[in-house]
Amino acid sequence: MSFLARLLTSRWGPIVTGAIVGVLAPVLVRMGNPGNMGLCVACFSRDIAGALGLHRAASVQYLRPEIVGLVLGALAAAVVFREFKPRTGSAPLVRFLLGMFAVVGALVFLGCPWRAYLRLGGGDWNSLFGILGLALGTGLGIVFLRRGFSLGRNRLATPALGWMMPGLMVVLLALLYAAPFGRDAAGAPTGPIFFSVTGPGSQHAALWLSLGAGLLVGFLAQRSRFCTVGALRDLMLMRDTHLFNGVVALTVAALATNLVLGQFQAGFEDQPIAHTNALWNVAGMVLSGLAFTLAGGCPGRQLILSGEGDGDAAVFALGMIVGTAFVHNFSVASSPTGPGAFGPAAVVTGLIACSLIGLVMREPPAAEGARGCGGRGTGMDASGSDEREENGGRTRALVPPTGS
């Protein structure tokens, strides 16, 4: 265990994590998950929202066990390595809104940052426009960080709060096992939990395989601080490639695995669950990149932090789930034919809203001494011993300052 701890907190940690994600995701596709969607936090949050009846897009409804696994795997790692630190209190409403806007952009592009790189590893050249947008959005977020943007400090909280998000994941797993509770005469599910019978929601690997993959990735990502948005931020802000090496490893491993499995299909046309509108592929991920940077990490990283007991990250993750319902209820989500009817308007609205958040949110004067930037995406050193967590490019103490 000590060797694993040293490996994952060394410069090899993000590389190992990225490579394993790059292998597992195509394998999950081979075992039943949608094409180029072995692991996609935005898409899987959308499926969970549909399964809970928050939207009624019948083709994308399934309680994805990969999401459950990511949170519980991170919880296991945090408990084993004594990094489970319940904390909360940093601009929860803003984080919720950022989570909503992040998935607006992601579902206009049709994928989170993880899926953008997995699509590239599968030969989908449309992903290049999404990755470009992600980089531009991250760069815009850095501009706000340099101008003093901060969501403030959080504080240590009662242990019960830290168990809330893992507890919700256990409930989802129980519902997945018991659902759908009822079917009509034609055999279609009647709820309260809904499963797709056609479309991407009906395509999934076996429960145990999906859950196991999520648990493994969650465990590794918690230790290595793996974050695709943090990788771009650190590369641009400090020329630090520590996290970015993990992104490269993910893409290369996905490419190699897809080639071995015969799943590599190069080109722009006829890619699984993707569209060819370059403008809105770029613009959608500009919005996502900006929202994720302001919130302090990519969607996978937010789930990992929620497993560590971070209530702020849990609020962001819940914002993503609610946001995906909004996206489908209001015809915002894209389809293989292109952006939804209100997708472009929603992206523009989100860019304006997130830019305003970036301009007006500042660290309170009493907390100015807490400024800094975590070189490895979390404000922790390689050993993970520093009791600090990154918040939108600022390092915030988990222990309240003296006199607070």
PDB file of N, CA, C and O in Angstrom, residues 356-389:
ATOM      1  N   LEU A 356     -19.717  37.320 -15.785  1.00  0.00           N
ATOM      2  CA  LEU A 356     -20.117  38.213 -14.708  1.00  0.00           C
ATOM      3  C   LEU A 356     -19.703  37.652 -13.347  1.00  0.00           C
ATOM      4  O   LEU A 356     -19.229  38.399 -12.475  1.00  0.00           O
ATOM      5  N   ILE A 357     -19.868  36.345 -13.175  1.00  0.00           N
ATOM      6  CA  ILE A 357     -19.424  35.706 -11.929  1.00  0.00           C
ATOM      7  C   ILE A 357     -17.914  35.907 -11.761  1.00  0.00           C
ATOM      8  O   ILE A 357     -17.423  36.234 -10.674  1.00  0.00           O
ATOM      9  N   GLY A 358     -17.171  35.714 -12.856  1.00  0.00           N
ATOM     10  CA  GLY A 358     -15.732  35.896 -12.796  1.00  0.00           C
ATOM     11  C   GLY A 358     -15.320  37.315 -12.445  1.00  0.00           C
ATOM     12  O   GLY A 358     -14.293  37.532 -11.793  1.00  0.00           O
ATOM     13  N   LEU A 359     -16.118  38.281 -12.849  1.00  0.00           N
ATOM     14  CA  LEU A 359     -15.792  39.683 -12.596  1.00  0.00           C
ATOM     15  C   LEU A 359     -16.136  40.124 -11.179  1.00  0.00           C
ATOM     16  O   LEU A 359     -15.407  40.923 -10.579  1.00  0.00           O
ATOM     17  N   VAL A 360     -17.250  39.623 -10.645  1.00  0.00           N
ATOM     18  CA  VAL A 360     -17.744  40.181  -9.382  1.00  0.00           C
ATOM     19  C   VAL A 360     -17.314  39.397  -8.150  1.00  0.00           C
ATOM     20  O   VAL A 360     -17.309  39.956  -7.047  1.00  0.00           O
ATOM     21  N   MET A 361     -16.966  38.134  -8.291  1.00  0.00           N
ATOM     22  CA  MET A 361     -16.597  37.333  -7.128  1.00  0.00           C
ATOM     23  C   MET A 361     -15.155  37.636  -6.743  1.00  0.00           C
ATOM     24  O   MET A 361     -14.238  37.475  -7.543  1.00  0.00           O
ATOM     25  N   ARG A 362     -14.954  38.062  -5.498  1.00  0.00           N
ATOM     26  CA  ARG A 362     -13.634  38.384  -4.985  1.00  0.00           C
ATOM     27  C   ARG A 362     -13.480  37.808  -3.585  1.00  0.00           C
ATOM     28  O   ARG A 362     -14.454  37.626  -2.859  1.00  0.00           O
ATOM     29  N   GLU A 363     -12.230  37.540  -3.209  1.00  0.00           N
ATOM     30  CA  GLU A 363     -11.936  37.112  -1.845  1.00  0.00           C
ATOM     31  C   GLU A 363     -12.216  38.274  -0.900  1.00  0.00           C
ATOM     32  O   GLU A 363     -11.783  39.399  -1.144  1.00  0.00           O
ATOM     33  N   PRO A 364     -12.958  38.041   0.195  1.00  0.00           N
ATOM     34  CA  PRO A 364     -13.172  39.109   1.174  1.00  0.00           C
ATOM     35  C   PRO A 364     -11.839  39.648   1.684  1.00  0.00           C
ATOM     36  O   PRO A 364     -10.866  38.899   1.785  1.00  0.00           O
ATOM     37  N   PRO A 365     -11.760  40.938   2.033  1.00  0.00           N
ATOM     38  CA  PRO A 365     -10.495  41.531   2.460  1.00  0.00           C
ATOM     39  C   PRO A 365      -9.803  40.779   3.587  1.00  0.00           C
ATOM     40  O   PRO A 365      -8.591  40.647   3.595  1.00  0.00           O
ATOM     41  N   ALA A 366     -10.585  40.241   4.532  1.00  0.00           N
ATOM     42  CA  ALA A 366      -9.982  39.550   5.676  1.00  0.00           C
ATOM     43  C   ALA A 366      -9.283  38.272   5.271  1.00  0.00           C
ATOM     44  O   ALA A 366      -8.484  37.722   6.014  1.00  0.00           O
ATOM     45  N   ALA A 367      -9.583  37.772   4.081  1.00  0.00           N
ATOM     46  CA  ALA A 367      -9.021  36.486   3.652  1.00  0.00           C
ATOM     47  C   ALA A 367      -7.938  36.652   2.607  1.00  0.00           C
ATOM     48  O   ALA A 367      -7.496  35.680   2.022  1.00  0.00           O
ATOM     49  N   GLU A 368      -7.494  37.900   2.348  1.00  0.00           N
ATOM     50  CA  GLU A 368      -6.531  38.121   1.283  1.00  0.00           C
ATOM     51  C   GLU A 368      -5.243  37.354   1.493  1.00  0.00           C
ATOM     52  O   GLU A 368      -4.552  37.010   0.559  1.00  0.00           O
ATOM     53  N   GLY A 369      -4.904  37.067   2.750  1.00  0.00           N
ATOM     54  CA  GLY A 369      -3.652  36.360   3.011  1.00  0.00           C
ATOM     55  C   GLY A 369      -3.663  34.928   2.577  1.00  0.00           C
ATOM     56  O   GLY A 369      -2.637  34.253   2.620  1.00  0.00           O
ATOM     57  N   ALA A 370      -4.809  34.421   2.156  1.00  0.00           N
ATOM     58  CA  ALA A 370      -4.898  33.001   1.795  1.00  0.00           C
ATOM     59  C   ALA A 370      -4.586  32.739   0.351  1.00  0.00           C
ATOM     60  O   ALA A 370      -4.750  31.636  -0.125  1.00  0.00           O
ATOM     61  N   ARG A 371      -4.139  33.762  -0.400  1.00  0.00           N
ATOM     62  CA  ARG A 371      -3.969  33.574  -1.818  1.00  0.00           C
ATOM     63  C   ARG A 371      -2.779  32.681  -2.142  1.00  0.00           C
ATOM     64  O   ARG A 371      -1.798  32.641  -1.444  1.00  0.00           O
ATOM     65  N   GLY A 372      -2.891  32.030  -3.283  1.00  0.00           N
ATOM     66  CA  GLY A 372      -1.836  31.146  -3.765  1.00  0.00           C
ATOM     67  C   GLY A 372      -2.383  30.309  -4.878  1.00  0.00           C
ATOM     68  O   GLY A 372      -3.513  30.480  -5.290  1.00  0.00           O
ATOM     69  N   CYS A 373      -1.616  29.385  -5.363  1.00  0.00           N
ATOM     70  CA  CYS A 373      -2.105  28.522  -6.443  1.00  0.00           C
ATOM     71  C   CYS A 373      -1.489  27.158  -6.306  1.00  0.00           C
ATOM     72  O   CYS A 373      -0.264  27.038  -6.230  1.00  0.00           O
ATOM     73  N   GLY A 374      -2.302  26.142  -6.235  1.00  0.00           N
ATOM     74  CA  GLY A 374      -1.807  24.781  -6.088  1.00  0.00           C
ATOM     75  C   GLY A 374      -1.162  24.297  -7.367  1.00  0.00           C
ATOM     76  O   GLY A 374      -1.815  24.157  -8.377  1.00  0.00           O
ATOM     77  N   GLY A 375       0.116  24.002  -7.329  1.00  0.00           N
ATOM     78  CA  GLY A 375       0.827  23.617  -8.534  1.00  0.00           C
ATOM     79  C   GLY A 375       0.389  22.289  -9.084  1.00  0.00           C
ATOM     80  O   GLY A 375       0.698  21.958 -10.210  1.00  0.00           O
ATOM     81  N   ARG A 376      -0.317  21.473  -8.274  1.00  0.00           N
ATOM     82  CA  ARG A 376      -0.731  20.177  -8.769  1.00  0.00           C
ATOM     83  C   ARG A 376      -2.231  20.068  -8.820  1.00  0.00           C
ATOM     84  O   ARG A 376      -2.788  18.990  -8.719  1.00  0.00           O
ATOM     85  N   GLY A 377      -2.895  21.196  -8.958  1.00  0.00           N
ATOM     86  CA  GLY A 377      -4.323  21.165  -9.212  1.00  0.00           C
ATOM     87  C   GLY A 377      -5.182  21.121  -7.966  1.00  0.00           C
ATOM     88  O   GLY A 377      -6.378  21.281  -8.034  1.00  0.00           O
ATOM     89  N   THR A 378      -4.559  20.894  -6.780  1.00  0.00           N
ATOM     90  CA  THR A 378      -5.354  20.808  -5.566  1.00  0.00           C
ATOM     91  C   THR A 378      -4.765  21.598  -4.426  1.00  0.00           C
ATOM     92  O   THR A 378      -5.326  21.652  -3.355  1.00  0.00           O
ATOM     93  N   GLY A 379      -3.622  22.215  -4.613  1.00  0.00           N
ATOM     94  CA  GLY A 379      -2.996  22.923  -3.529  1.00  0.00           C
ATOM     95  C   GLY A 379      -2.291  21.997  -2.567  1.00  0.00           C
ATOM     96  O   GLY A 379      -1.797  22.427  -1.536  1.00  0.00           O
ATOM     97  N   MET A 380      -2.227  20.697  -2.849  1.00  0.00           N
ATOM     98  CA  MET A 380      -1.532  19.760  -1.987  1.00  0.00           C
ATOM     99  C   MET A 380      -0.155  19.475  -2.547  1.00  0.00           C
ATOM    100  O   MET A 380       0.071  19.510  -3.744  1.00  0.00           O
ATOM    101  N   ASP A 381       0.784  19.167  -1.649  1.00  0.00           N
ATOM    102  CA  ASP A 381       2.092  18.756  -2.128  1.00  0.00           C
ATOM    103  C   ASP A 381       2.026  17.306  -2.560  1.00  0.00           C
ATOM    104  O   ASP A 381       1.001  16.650  -2.483  1.00  0.00           O
ATOM    105  N   ALA A 382       3.141  16.772  -3.019  1.00  0.00           N
ATOM    106  CA  ALA A 382       3.130  15.411  -3.568  1.00  0.00           C
ATOM    107  C   ALA A 382       2.731  14.375  -2.543  1.00  0.00           C
ATOM    108  O   ALA A 382       2.226  13.311  -2.879  1.00  0.00           O
ATOM    109  N   SER A 383       2.971  14.637  -1.279  1.00  0.00           N
ATOM    110  CA  SER A 383       2.611  13.662  -0.255  1.00  0.00           C
ATOM    111  C   SER A 383       1.153  13.732   0.129  1.00  0.00           C
ATOM    112  O   SER A 383       0.640  12.842   0.796  1.00  0.00           O
ATOM    113  N   GLY A 384       0.477  14.819  -0.295  1.00  0.00           N
ATOM    114  CA  GLY A 384      -0.926  14.970   0.073  1.00  0.00           C
ATOM    115  C   GLY A 384      -1.122  15.365   1.515  1.00  0.00           C
ATOM    116  O   GLY A 384      -2.207  15.250   2.058  1.00  0.00           O
ATOM    117  N   SER A 385      -0.037  15.844   2.176  1.00  0.00           N
ATOM    118  CA  SER A 385      -0.124  16.111   3.605  1.00  0.00           C
ATOM    119  C   SER A 385      -0.587  17.515   3.945  1.00  0.00           C
ATOM    120  O   SER A 385      -0.987  17.777   5.066  1.00  0.00           O
ATOM    121  N   ASP A 386      -0.502  18.434   3.002  1.00  0.00           N
ATOM    122  CA  ASP A 386      -0.903  19.815   3.264  1.00  0.00           C
ATOM    123  C   ASP A 386      -2.412  19.915   3.365  1.00  0.00           C
ATOM    124  O   ASP A 386      -3.124  19.526   2.449  1.00  0.00           O
ATOM    125  N   GLU A 387      -2.930  20.429   4.462  1.00  0.00           N
ATOM    126  CA  GLU A 387      -4.368  20.494   4.680  1.00  0.00           C
ATOM    127  C   GLU A 387      -4.962  21.727   4.020  1.00  0.00           C
ATOM    128  O   GLU A 387      -5.511  22.612   4.662  1.00  0.00           O
ATOM    129  N   ARG A 388      -4.843  21.777   2.701  1.00  0.00           N
ATOM    130  CA  ARG A 388      -5.390  22.895   1.959  1.00  0.00           C
ATOM    131  C   ARG A 388      -6.007  22.368   0.692  1.00  0.00           C
ATOM    132  O   ARG A 388      -5.571  21.393   0.121  1.00  0.00           O
ATOM    133  N   GLU A 389      -7.043  23.037   0.225  1.00  0.00           N
ATOM    134  CA  GLU A 389      -7.696  22.651  -1.019  1.00  0.00           C
ATOM    135  C   GLU A 389      -7.843  23.854  -1.910  1.00  0.00           C
ATOM    136  O   GLU A 389      -8.126  24.959  -1.441  1.00  0.00           O
TER     137      GLU A 389
END
